[in-house]
mmCIF file of C-alpha atoms and ligand atoms in Angstrom:
data_model
loop_
_atom_site.group_PDB
_atom_site.id
_atom_site.type_symbol
_atom_site.label_atom_id
_atom_site.label_comp_id
_atom_site.label_asym_id
_atom_site.label_seq_id
_atom_site.Cartn_x
_atom_site.Cartn_y
_atom_site.Cartn_z
ATOM 1 C CA MET A 1 13.028 -29.291 -14.460
ATOM 2 C CA TYR A 2 14.146 -32.847 -15.197
ATOM 3 C CA GLN A 3 13.539 -35.061 -18.201
ATOM 4 C CA SER A 4 12.603 -38.742 -18.275
ATOM 5 C CA LYS A 5 13.895 -41.488 -20.560
ATOM 6 C CA ILE A 6 13.054 -45.132 -21.109
ATOM 7 C CA ALA A 7 15.930 -47.059 -19.535
ATOM 8 C CA GLY A 8 14.619 -50.606 -20.007
ATOM 9 C CA LEU A 9 11.894 -52.500 -21.848
ATOM 10 C CA GLY A 10 10.404 -55.977 -21.447
ATOM 11 C CA SER A 11 7.514 -58.018 -22.745
ATOM 12 C CA TYR A 12 5.808 -61.329 -22.158
ATOM 13 C CA VAL A 13 3.150 -63.273 -24.058
ATOM 14 C CA PRO A 14 1.614 -66.617 -23.060
ATOM 15 C CA GLU A 15 2.967 -69.680 -24.911
ATOM 16 C CA ASN A 16 -0.433 -70.796 -26.174
ATOM 17 C CA VAL A 17 -0.756 -69.752 -29.848
ATOM 18 C CA VAL A 18 -4.333 -69.511 -31.179
ATOM 19 C CA THR A 19 -4.513 -69.320 -34.972
ATOM 20 C CA ASN A 20 -7.443 -68.071 -37.037
ATOM 21 C CA ASP A 21 -8.078 -71.698 -38.018
ATOM 22 C CA ASP A 22 -8.271 -72.618 -34.317
ATOM 23 C CA LEU A 23 -10.981 -69.959 -33.856
ATOM 24 C CA SER A 24 -12.892 -71.213 -36.883
ATOM 25 C CA GLU A 25 -13.301 -74.515 -35.051
ATOM 26 C CA ILE A 26 -15.240 -72.880 -32.212
ATOM 27 C CA MET A 27 -17.157 -70.135 -34.066
ATOM 28 C CA ASP A 28 -18.368 -69.229 -37.522
ATOM 29 C CA THR A 29 -15.309 -67.380 -38.820
ATOM 30 C CA ASN A 30 -12.406 -68.023 -41.157
ATOM 31 C CA ASP A 31 -8.768 -67.095 -41.728
ATOM 32 C CA ALA A 32 -9.505 -65.086 -44.895
ATOM 33 C CA TRP A 33 -12.115 -62.839 -43.187
ATOM 34 C CA ILE A 34 -9.885 -62.135 -40.195
ATOM 35 C CA GLN A 35 -6.723 -61.460 -42.202
ATOM 36 C CA GLU A 36 -8.481 -59.303 -44.773
ATOM 37 C CA ARG A 37 -10.218 -57.103 -42.148
ATOM 38 C CA THR A 38 -7.529 -56.973 -39.436
ATOM 39 C CA GLY A 39 -4.226 -58.449 -40.678
ATOM 40 C CA ILE A 40 -4.190 -60.811 -37.692
ATOM 41 C CA LYS A 41 -2.864 -64.355 -38.275
ATOM 42 C CA GLU A 42 -2.643 -65.562 -34.682
ATOM 43 C CA ARG A 43 -2.761 -64.366 -31.096
ATOM 44 C CA ARG A 44 -1.804 -65.712 -27.654
ATOM 45 C CA HIS A 45 -4.351 -66.843 -25.090
ATOM 46 C CA ILE A 46 -3.721 -67.680 -21.454
ATOM 47 C CA GLU A 47 -4.258 -71.398 -20.955
ATOM 48 C CA LYS A 48 -5.969 -72.856 -17.918
ATOM 49 C CA GLY A 49 -3.270 -73.896 -15.474
ATOM 50 C CA ASP A 50 -0.406 -71.860 -16.977
ATOM 51 C CA GLY A 51 -0.495 -69.531 -13.975
ATOM 52 C CA ASN A 52 -0.839 -66.365 -16.025
ATOM 53 C CA THR A 53 -3.109 -63.472 -15.066
ATOM 54 C CA THR A 54 -2.980 -59.805 -16.035
ATOM 55 C CA ALA A 55 -0.803 -59.003 -13.001
ATOM 56 C CA VAL A 56 1.392 -62.118 -13.374
ATOM 57 C CA MET A 57 2.156 -61.334 -17.037
ATOM 58 C CA GLY A 58 2.853 -57.739 -16.019
ATOM 59 C CA VAL A 59 5.390 -58.955 -13.457
ATOM 60 C CA LYS A 60 7.131 -61.132 -16.068
ATOM 61 C CA ALA A 61 7.503 -58.169 -18.423
ATOM 62 C CA ALA A 62 8.501 -55.821 -15.570
ATOM 63 C CA LYS A 63 11.327 -58.083 -14.368
ATOM 64 C CA ILE A 64 12.908 -58.061 -17.844
ATOM 65 C CA ALA A 65 12.540 -54.263 -18.114
ATOM 66 C CA LEU A 66 14.139 -53.679 -14.687
ATOM 67 C CA GLU A 67 17.026 -56.027 -15.469
ATOM 68 C CA ARG A 68 17.717 -54.272 -18.774
ATOM 69 C CA ALA A 69 17.508 -50.880 -17.064
ATOM 70 C CA GLU A 70 19.911 -52.184 -14.400
ATOM 71 C CA ILE A 71 17.581 -50.815 -11.754
ATOM 72 C CA SER A 72 16.774 -52.801 -8.616
ATOM 73 C CA LYS A 73 13.148 -53.309 -7.622
ATOM 74 C CA ASP A 74 14.128 -51.624 -4.351
ATOM 75 C CA ASP A 75 14.807 -48.398 -6.251
ATOM 76 C CA VAL A 76 11.346 -48.234 -7.875
ATOM 77 C CA ASP A 77 9.616 -45.044 -6.695
ATOM 78 C CA LEU A 78 6.211 -45.596 -8.340
ATOM 79 C CA ILE A 79 4.321 -48.353 -10.187
ATOM 80 C CA VAL A 80 1.833 -47.349 -12.896
ATOM 81 C CA PHE A 81 -0.252 -50.197 -14.308
ATOM 82 C CA ALA A 82 -2.455 -49.803 -17.386
ATOM 83 C CA THR A 83 -5.143 -52.388 -18.114
ATOM 84 C CA LEU A 84 -8.815 -52.799 -18.976
ATOM 85 C CA SER A 85 -8.799 -56.413 -17.793
ATOM 86 C CA PRO A 86 -7.625 -56.329 -14.166
ATOM 87 C CA ASP A 87 -7.478 -59.484 -12.079
ATOM 88 C CA TYR A 88 -9.816 -57.947 -9.495
ATOM 89 C CA TYR A 89 -12.610 -55.411 -9.615
ATOM 90 C CA PHE A 90 -10.560 -53.790 -6.841
ATOM 91 C CA PRO A 91 -7.791 -53.274 -5.845
ATOM 92 C CA GLY A 92 -5.886 -52.619 -9.057
ATOM 93 C CA CYS A 93 -3.072 -54.649 -10.598
ATOM 94 C CA GLY A 94 -0.431 -52.121 -9.489
ATOM 95 C CA VAL A 95 -0.580 -53.257 -5.871
ATOM 96 C CA GLN A 96 -0.674 -56.905 -6.959
ATOM 97 C CA VAL A 97 2.577 -56.375 -8.854
ATOM 98 C CA GLN A 98 4.006 -54.718 -5.768
ATOM 99 C CA GLU A 99 3.155 -57.780 -3.673
ATOM 100 C CA MET A 100 4.334 -60.324 -6.273
ATOM 101 C CA MET A 101 7.665 -58.522 -6.773
ATOM 102 C CA ASP A 102 8.106 -57.763 -3.074
ATOM 103 C CA ILE A 103 8.482 -54.040 -3.765
ATOM 104 C CA HIS A 104 8.532 -51.743 -0.709
ATOM 105 C CA THR A 105 5.725 -49.274 0.110
ATOM 106 C CA CYS A 106 6.063 -46.992 -2.902
ATOM 107 C CA PRO A 107 2.787 -45.779 -4.445
ATOM 108 C CA ALA A 108 1.091 -47.971 -7.051
ATOM 109 C CA LEU A 109 -1.715 -46.791 -9.270
ATOM 110 C CA ASP A 110 -3.803 -48.179 -12.103
ATOM 111 C CA VAL A 111 -4.639 -46.286 -15.291
ATOM 112 C CA ARG A 112 -7.929 -47.065 -17.029
ATOM 113 C CA ASN A 113 -7.562 -45.708 -20.518
ATOM 114 C CA GLN A 114 -7.827 -48.879 -22.570
ATOM 115 C CA CYS A 115 -5.900 -48.814 -25.863
ATOM 116 C CA SER A 116 -4.369 -45.435 -24.934
ATOM 117 C CA GLY A 117 -3.571 -46.714 -21.432
ATOM 118 C CA PHE A 118 0.148 -47.210 -21.919
ATOM 119 C CA ILE A 119 0.744 -43.703 -23.286
ATOM 120 C CA TYR A 120 -1.408 -42.203 -20.518
ATOM 121 C CA ALA A 121 0.691 -44.206 -18.018
ATOM 122 C CA ILE A 122 3.941 -43.005 -19.617
ATOM 123 C CA SER A 123 2.625 -39.450 -19.422
ATOM 124 C CA VAL A 124 1.795 -39.795 -15.721
ATOM 125 C CA ALA A 125 5.257 -41.219 -15.040
ATOM 126 C CA ASP A 126 6.907 -38.488 -17.119
ATOM 127 C CA GLN A 127 5.203 -35.728 -15.090
ATOM 128 C CA PHE A 128 6.438 -37.191 -11.783
ATOM 129 C CA ILE A 129 9.992 -37.420 -13.108
ATOM 130 C CA LYS A 130 9.887 -33.931 -14.647
ATOM 131 C CA THR A 131 8.968 -32.341 -11.316
ATOM 132 C CA GLY A 132 11.758 -34.232 -9.554
ATOM 133 C CA MET A 133 9.342 -36.029 -7.241
ATOM 134 C CA TYR A 134 10.389 -39.519 -8.404
ATOM 135 C CA LYS A 135 13.425 -40.929 -10.200
ATOM 136 C CA ASN A 136 12.571 -44.496 -11.270
ATOM 137 C CA ILE A 137 9.079 -45.504 -12.360
ATOM 138 C CA LEU A 138 7.859 -48.902 -13.475
ATOM 139 C CA VAL A 139 5.182 -48.597 -16.169
ATOM 140 C CA ILE A 140 3.273 -51.734 -17.176
ATOM 141 C CA GLY A 141 0.563 -52.484 -19.745
ATOM 142 C CA SER A 142 -1.012 -55.936 -19.539
ATOM 143 C CA GLU A 143 -4.227 -57.589 -20.703
ATOM 144 C CA ASN A 144 -6.012 -60.879 -20.251
ATOM 145 C CA HIS A 145 -8.629 -60.522 -22.990
ATOM 146 C CA SER A 146 -9.269 -64.192 -23.563
ATOM 147 C CA GLY A 147 -10.806 -64.514 -20.087
ATOM 148 C CA GLY A 148 -13.612 -62.078 -20.950
ATOM 149 C CA LEU A 149 -14.570 -62.491 -24.608
ATOM 150 C CA ASP A 150 -17.599 -64.102 -26.200
ATOM 151 C CA PHE A 151 -16.247 -66.996 -28.275
ATOM 152 C CA THR A 152 -19.648 -67.863 -29.725
ATOM 153 C CA ASP A 153 -20.812 -66.673 -33.167
ATOM 154 C CA ARG A 154 -22.490 -63.711 -31.432
ATOM 155 C CA GLY A 155 -19.134 -62.271 -30.319
ATOM 156 C CA ARG A 156 -17.086 -63.093 -33.416
ATOM 157 C CA SER A 157 -16.571 -59.561 -34.734
ATOM 158 C CA VAL A 158 -14.854 -58.605 -31.459
ATOM 159 C CA SER A 159 -13.308 -61.802 -30.102
ATOM 160 C CA VAL A 160 -11.147 -62.582 -33.143
ATOM 161 C CA ILE A 161 -9.320 -59.250 -32.737
ATOM 162 C CA PHE A 162 -7.959 -59.432 -29.198
ATOM 163 C CA GLY A 163 -5.064 -61.291 -27.593
ATOM 164 C CA ASP A 164 -3.275 -61.593 -24.252
ATOM 165 C CA GLY A 165 0.141 -60.270 -23.235
ATOM 166 C CA ALA A 166 2.138 -57.680 -21.319
ATOM 167 C CA GLY A 167 4.831 -55.081 -21.838
ATOM 168 C CA ALA A 168 6.750 -52.859 -19.448
ATOM 169 C CA ALA A 169 9.067 -49.870 -19.452
ATOM 170 C CA VAL A 170 11.266 -48.409 -16.745
ATOM 171 C CA LEU A 171 11.313 -44.627 -16.868
ATOM 172 C CA THR A 172 14.189 -42.922 -15.178
ATOM 173 C CA ARG A 173 15.633 -39.418 -14.872
ATOM 174 C CA SER A 174 17.678 -38.609 -17.969
ATOM 175 C CA ASN A 175 21.191 -37.254 -17.477
ATOM 176 C CA HIS A 176 21.167 -35.521 -20.851
ATOM 177 C CA ILE A 177 18.554 -32.823 -21.417
ATOM 178 C CA GLY A 178 17.132 -33.306 -24.917
ATOM 179 C CA GLN A 179 17.339 -37.102 -24.706
ATOM 180 C CA GLY A 180 14.276 -39.009 -23.592
ATOM 181 C CA ILE A 181 10.560 -38.249 -23.569
ATOM 182 C CA LEU A 182 10.152 -34.901 -25.310
ATOM 183 C CA SER A 183 6.398 -34.570 -24.804
ATOM 184 C CA THR A 184 3.131 -36.445 -24.393
ATOM 185 C CA HIS A 185 -0.297 -35.439 -25.746
ATOM 186 C CA LEU A 186 -3.518 -36.817 -24.279
ATOM 187 C CA HIS A 187 -7.152 -36.515 -25.381
ATOM 188 C CA SER A 188 -10.527 -38.040 -24.677
ATOM 189 C CA GLU A 189 -14.093 -37.626 -25.905
ATOM 190 C CA GLY A 190 -16.547 -39.166 -23.467
ATOM 191 C CA LYS A 191 -19.588 -38.720 -25.692
ATOM 192 C CA HIS A 192 -18.466 -41.842 -27.561
ATOM 193 C CA ALA A 193 -17.935 -43.915 -24.413
ATOM 194 C CA LYS A 194 -20.496 -46.538 -25.368
ATOM 195 C CA GLU A 195 -19.176 -47.141 -28.907
ATOM 196 C CA LEU A 196 -16.425 -49.402 -27.584
ATOM 197 C CA SER A 197 -17.315 -50.552 -24.113
ATOM 198 C CA LEU A 198 -17.983 -53.263 -21.595
ATOM 199 C CA GLU A 199 -20.823 -52.221 -19.313
ATOM 200 C CA GLY A 200 -20.812 -54.975 -16.755
ATOM 201 C CA PRO A 201 -20.284 -56.541 -14.353
ATOM 202 C CA SER A 202 -20.378 -53.163 -12.680
ATOM 203 C CA THR A 203 -22.369 -51.331 -10.063
ATOM 204 C CA LEU A 204 -24.907 -50.589 -12.802
ATOM 205 C CA HIS A 205 -24.954 -54.130 -14.130
ATOM 206 C CA TRP A 206 -24.462 -56.525 -11.257
ATOM 207 C CA VAL A 207 -24.219 -60.227 -12.102
ATOM 208 C CA PRO A 208 -27.228 -61.588 -10.165
ATOM 209 C CA GLU A 209 -29.333 -58.726 -11.547
ATOM 210 C CA ILE A 210 -28.183 -59.398 -15.105
ATOM 211 C CA ILE A 211 -28.977 -63.082 -14.833
ATOM 212 C CA ALA A 212 -32.414 -62.363 -13.312
ATOM 213 C CA GLU A 213 -33.212 -59.938 -16.136
ATOM 214 C CA ASN A 214 -31.857 -62.229 -18.862
ATOM 215 C CA PRO A 215 -32.886 -65.755 -17.934
ATOM 216 C CA GLN A 216 -32.332 -66.880 -21.535
ATOM 217 C CA GLY A 217 -28.817 -65.399 -21.509
ATOM 218 C CA ASP A 218 -29.559 -63.109 -24.484
ATOM 219 C CA ASP A 219 -28.374 -59.539 -24.706
ATOM 220 C CA ILE A 220 -26.036 -59.866 -21.745
ATOM 221 C CA PRO A 221 -23.961 -56.671 -21.363
ATOM 222 C CA TYR A 222 -20.900 -58.360 -19.871
ATOM 223 C CA TYR A 223 -19.161 -58.910 -23.166
ATOM 224 C CA PRO A 224 -17.449 -56.027 -24.965
ATOM 225 C CA TYR A 225 -19.448 -54.027 -27.518
ATOM 226 C CA MET A 226 -17.704 -52.398 -30.490
ATOM 227 C CA ASN A 227 -19.205 -50.243 -33.217
ATOM 228 C CA GLY A 228 -16.439 -51.366 -35.577
ATOM 229 C CA GLN A 229 -16.868 -48.994 -38.490
ATOM 230 C CA PHE A 230 -17.408 -45.956 -36.256
ATOM 231 C CA VAL A 231 -14.282 -46.874 -34.286
ATOM 232 C CA PHE A 232 -12.348 -47.272 -37.539
ATOM 233 C CA LYS A 233 -13.346 -43.823 -38.830
ATOM 234 C CA ASN A 234 -12.524 -42.050 -35.578
ATOM 235 C CA ALA A 235 -9.265 -43.958 -35.150
ATOM 236 C CA ILE A 236 -7.761 -42.950 -38.485
ATOM 237 C CA GLN A 237 -8.639 -39.294 -37.874
ATOM 238 C CA ARG A 238 -7.412 -39.101 -34.270
ATOM 239 C CA PHE A 239 -4.226 -41.117 -34.803
ATOM 240 C CA SER A 240 -3.014 -38.698 -37.486
ATOM 241 C CA GLU A 241 -4.094 -35.612 -35.520
ATOM 242 C CA VAL A 242 -2.299 -36.585 -32.333
ATOM 243 C CA ILE A 243 0.884 -37.584 -34.171
ATOM 244 C CA MET A 244 0.961 -34.202 -35.957
ATOM 245 C CA GLU A 245 0.205 -32.393 -32.675
ATOM 246 C CA GLY A 246 3.189 -34.100 -31.021
ATOM 247 C CA LEU A 247 5.549 -33.382 -33.900
ATOM 248 C CA LYS A 248 4.495 -29.726 -34.075
ATOM 249 C CA ALA A 249 4.994 -29.234 -30.332
ATOM 250 C CA ASN A 250 8.630 -30.218 -30.810
ATOM 251 C CA GLY A 251 9.278 -28.372 -34.050
ATOM 252 C CA LEU A 252 9.485 -31.674 -35.921
ATOM 253 C CA GLU A 253 7.999 -32.878 -39.204
ATOM 254 C CA VAL A 254 6.860 -36.262 -40.476
ATOM 255 C CA LYS A 255 10.204 -36.695 -42.245
ATOM 256 C CA ASP A 256 11.932 -36.581 -38.841
ATOM 257 C CA ILE A 257 10.176 -39.750 -37.633
ATOM 258 C CA ASP A 258 12.605 -42.674 -37.432
ATOM 259 C CA MET A 259 10.070 -45.115 -36.000
ATOM 260 C CA LEU A 260 6.317 -44.905 -35.434
ATOM 261 C CA ILE A 261 4.927 -47.478 -33.022
ATOM 262 C CA PRO A 262 1.147 -47.278 -33.343
ATOM 263 C CA HIS A 263 -1.150 -49.064 -30.919
ATOM 264 C CA GLN A 264 -1.798 -52.378 -32.638
ATOM 265 C CA ALA A 265 -5.547 -51.902 -33.084
ATOM 266 C CA ASN A 266 -5.905 -53.335 -36.538
ATOM 267 C CA LEU A 267 -3.306 -53.630 -39.319
ATOM 268 C CA ARG A 268 -5.651 -51.774 -41.687
ATOM 269 C CA ILE A 269 -5.698 -48.771 -39.336
ATOM 270 C CA SER A 270 -1.876 -48.749 -39.100
ATOM 271 C CA GLN A 271 -1.555 -49.012 -42.885
ATOM 272 C CA PHE A 272 -4.041 -46.195 -43.401
ATOM 273 C CA ILE A 273 -2.007 -43.897 -41.123
ATOM 274 C CA GLN A 274 1.249 -44.940 -42.795
ATOM 275 C CA GLN A 275 -0.160 -44.037 -46.211
ATOM 276 C CA LYS A 276 -1.669 -40.795 -44.972
ATOM 277 C CA LEU A 277 1.658 -39.685 -43.497
ATOM 278 C CA LYS A 278 3.590 -41.147 -46.469
ATOM 279 C CA LEU A 279 5.926 -43.114 -44.205
ATOM 280 C CA GLY A 280 8.125 -45.907 -45.575
ATOM 281 C CA ASP A 281 7.699 -49.504 -44.411
ATOM 282 C CA ASP A 282 10.873 -49.241 -42.327
ATOM 283 C CA LYS A 283 9.397 -46.337 -40.326
ATOM 284 C CA VAL A 284 6.336 -48.113 -38.907
ATOM 285 C CA TYR A 285 6.459 -51.152 -36.644
ATOM 286 C CA ASN A 286 3.584 -53.658 -36.604
ATOM 287 C CA ASN A 287 3.327 -57.034 -34.908
ATOM 288 C CA ILE A 288 -0.458 -57.403 -34.624
ATOM 289 C CA GLN A 289 -0.140 -60.275 -37.120
ATOM 290 C CA LYS A 290 1.365 -62.400 -34.290
ATOM 291 C CA TYR A 291 -0.422 -61.136 -31.193
ATOM 292 C CA GLY A 292 -3.745 -59.595 -32.168
ATOM 293 C CA ASN A 293 -4.785 -56.410 -30.387
ATOM 294 C CA THR A 294 -3.449 -56.505 -26.825
ATOM 295 C CA THR A 295 -4.848 -53.061 -25.906
ATOM 296 C CA ALA A 296 -2.688 -51.439 -23.175
ATOM 297 C CA ALA A 297 0.050 -54.013 -23.780
ATOM 298 C CA SER A 298 0.334 -53.540 -27.536
ATOM 299 C CA ILE A 299 2.654 -50.507 -27.595
ATOM 300 C CA PRO A 300 5.129 -51.786 -24.984
ATOM 301 C CA ILE A 301 5.228 -55.232 -26.645
ATOM 302 C CA ALA A 302 5.828 -53.653 -30.072
ATOM 303 C CA LEU A 303 8.368 -51.150 -28.705
ATOM 304 C CA THR A 304 10.246 -53.930 -26.918
ATOM 305 C CA GLU A 305 10.394 -56.065 -30.068
ATOM 306 C CA ALA A 306 11.443 -53.125 -32.248
ATOM 307 C CA TRP A 307 14.234 -52.316 -29.769
ATOM 308 C CA GLU A 308 15.308 -55.991 -29.587
ATOM 309 C CA GLU A 309 15.505 -56.068 -33.392
ATOM 310 C CA GLY A 310 17.737 -52.972 -33.416
ATOM 311 C CA LYS A 311 15.041 -50.863 -35.079
ATOM 312 C CA VAL A 312 15.049 -48.266 -32.303
ATOM 313 C CA LYS A 313 18.500 -46.758 -31.835
ATOM 314 C CA ASP A 314 20.179 -43.957 -29.886
ATOM 315 C CA GLY A 315 19.243 -40.551 -31.270
ATOM 316 C CA ASP A 316 16.155 -41.828 -33.139
ATOM 317 C CA ILE A 317 12.899 -39.888 -33.035
ATOM 318 C CA VAL A 318 10.368 -42.481 -31.892
ATOM 319 C CA VAL A 319 6.651 -41.710 -31.953
ATOM 320 C CA LEU A 320 4.116 -43.695 -29.938
ATOM 321 C CA ALA A 321 0.450 -43.170 -30.826
ATOM 322 C CA ALA A 322 -2.811 -44.730 -29.710
ATOM 323 C CA PHE A 323 -6.567 -44.521 -30.062
ATOM 324 C CA GLY A 324 -9.221 -46.523 -28.274
ATOM 325 C CA SER A 325 -12.185 -46.880 -25.992
ATOM 326 C CA GLY A 326 -13.354 -43.742 -24.235
ATOM 327 C CA PHE A 327 -12.762 -42.536 -26.863
ATOM 328 C CA THR A 328 -9.217 -41.730 -25.830
ATOM 329 C CA TRP A 329 -6.182 -40.977 -27.949
ATOM 330 C CA ALA A 330 -2.599 -40.010 -27.224
ATOM 331 C CA SER A 331 0.939 -39.680 -28.501
ATOM 332 C CA ALA A 332 4.436 -39.562 -27.049
ATOM 333 C CA ILE A 333 7.432 -38.101 -28.856
ATOM 334 C CA ILE A 334 10.738 -39.588 -27.738
ATOM 335 C CA GLU A 335 14.324 -38.908 -28.649
ATOM 336 C CA TRP A 336 15.928 -42.292 -27.957
HETATM 337 N N1 ACO B 1 -15.761 -63.910 -39.180
HETATM 338 C C1 ACO B 1 -16.535 -63.949 -40.260
HETATM 339 N N2 ACO B 1 -17.530 -63.048 -40.497
HETATM 340 C C2 ACO B 1 -17.715 -62.078 -39.603
HETATM 341 C C3 ACO B 1 -16.933 -61.977 -38.438
HETATM 342 C C4 ACO B 1 -15.922 -62.946 -38.243
HETATM 343 N N3 ACO B 1 -15.113 -62.930 -37.167
HETATM 344 N N4 ACO B 1 -17.330 -60.915 -37.733
HETATM 345 C C5 ACO B 1 -18.339 -60.351 -38.403
HETATM 346 N N5 ACO B 1 -18.572 -61.057 -39.540
HETATM 347 C C6 ACO B 1 -19.550 -60.794 -40.563
HETATM 348 C C7 ACO B 1 -20.690 -59.941 -40.085
HETATM 349 O O1 ACO B 1 -21.668 -60.717 -39.445
HETATM 350 C C8 ACO B 1 -21.191 -59.330 -41.376
HETATM 351 O O2 ACO B 1 -21.977 -60.273 -42.051
HETATM 352 P P1 ACO B 1 -23.284 -59.803 -42.867
HETATM 353 O O3 ACO B 1 -22.776 -58.876 -43.927
HETATM 354 O O4 ACO B 1 -23.810 -61.087 -43.381
HETATM 355 O O5 ACO B 1 -24.146 -59.119 -41.861
HETATM 356 C C9 ACO B 1 -19.919 -59.137 -42.182
HETATM 357 O O6 ACO B 1 -18.940 -60.020 -41.606
HETATM 358 C C10 ACO B 1 -19.388 -57.730 -42.148
HETATM 359 O O7 ACO B 1 -19.429 -57.270 -40.784
HETATM 360 P P2 ACO B 1 -19.002 -55.856 -40.381
HETATM 361 O O8 ACO B 1 -19.054 -55.715 -38.897
HETATM 362 O O9 ACO B 1 -19.705 -54.854 -41.222
HETATM 363 O O10 ACO B 1 -17.486 -55.936 -40.825
HETATM 364 P P3 ACO B 1 -16.502 -54.792 -41.111
HETATM 365 O O11 ACO B 1 -16.094 -54.858 -42.517
HETATM 366 O O12 ACO B 1 -16.913 -53.480 -40.544
HETATM 367 O O13 ACO B 1 -15.255 -55.269 -40.249
HETATM 368 C C11 ACO B 1 -14.127 -54.785 -38.223
HETATM 369 C C12 ACO B 1 -15.361 -55.382 -38.852
HETATM 370 C C13 ACO B 1 -12.895 -55.592 -38.616
HETATM 371 C C14 ACO B 1 -14.252 -54.843 -36.705
HETATM 372 C C15 ACO B 1 -13.997 -53.347 -38.744
HETATM 373 O O14 ACO B 1 -15.164 -52.611 -38.521
HETATM 374 C C16 ACO B 1 -12.871 -52.636 -38.153
HETATM 375 O O15 ACO B 1 -11.749 -52.863 -38.543
HETATM 376 N N6 ACO B 1 -13.155 -51.729 -37.196
HETATM 377 C C17 ACO B 1 -12.142 -51.010 -36.490
HETATM 378 C C18 ACO B 1 -12.254 -51.377 -35.122
HETATM 379 C C19 ACO B 1 -11.046 -52.043 -34.645
HETATM 380 O O16 ACO B 1 -10.110 -52.378 -35.320
HETATM 381 N N7 ACO B 1 -11.026 -52.207 -33.362
HETATM 382 C C20 ACO B 1 -9.940 -52.767 -32.751
HETATM 383 C C21 ACO B 1 -10.143 -52.648 -31.320
HETATM 384 S S1 ACO B 1 -10.431 -51.036 -30.830
HETATM 385 C C22 ACO B 1 -9.001 -50.294 -30.772
HETATM 386 O O17 ACO B 1 -7.997 -50.864 -30.465
HETATM 387 C C23 ACO B 1 -8.970 -48.903 -31.169
#
């Protein structure tokens, strides 16, 4: 049995900064409401003509991660791409990355687990490395939210939260047993699928059909729906549960955590978990203030920044945790 470790990290966000004040010019919202409810000050949006897409941003992050891992693209054995905002309905972004980076015919797969997508993708990669089937795996989380949100007053409770960006990690076989990904823990609860969802365009909600049924453009199901308070309640419960499950599986306790990187759903959710677990400010990393919620990209962007700032060091116990649409939730326990 082998063990995997993260050998390189990279991230990319578009240059275009959109502040809360910028949003208040196009919809009925304000900086105070957004900061009080979510902690978000600004986010990045792809700008028309800047060339960015979900796959393109993923490639930018992946190139940095591969360079830092000192692994050639020719040695990548598998690409795992997590997103809820793919460039195409099909095929997935994984094969687009393969084409854009001129990577040989290794397998490429997409993971569709929304905010938990990156940890699910890490878990998939970890299993392939553990069995010895693959050695180097490129894991990417990337989202283009701004292309699919409702920026009218109707969509304001959702659209102010999300931002665009990408993060990537290169997983490789660890030479030291005990160092690397110790375990991953995945859950989902499909009965709440609709509470945070985007129903169409899909085979159930096809665009011409939707337009024919909604000539006035009301009640169109191709913008995301979120039952905010229900999501909040479930998130704070599941985040704590899955962190404790991961610690217990490794004989660890909360006091052993050197750095918790929670999915950047909402600063209030992260703060709630921090208080519940009684973790100090230096043990939890948040950057949602700058980027908003970037779903599958939020953990790899935050992990990359924490590592760049020297806040994730050799020997540290690093905990990744996420909750999101599905509902899905997950954690990864890593000895760095
Ligand atoms: N600006 C100003 N006012 C707004 C906005 C806005 N952007 N959005 C909604 N409002 C108004 C509402 O219309 C409502 O007005 P009313 O009282 O006159 O009807 C009022 O603010 C309160 O609306 P609520 O939806 O009840 O606001 P709430 O306090 O629940 O906050 C929020 C909404 C921030 C989404 C909250 O429910 C929450 O934090 N939920 C957690 C969900 C979350 O964070 N999801 C992140 C993505 S999912 C994930 O990553 C797990």
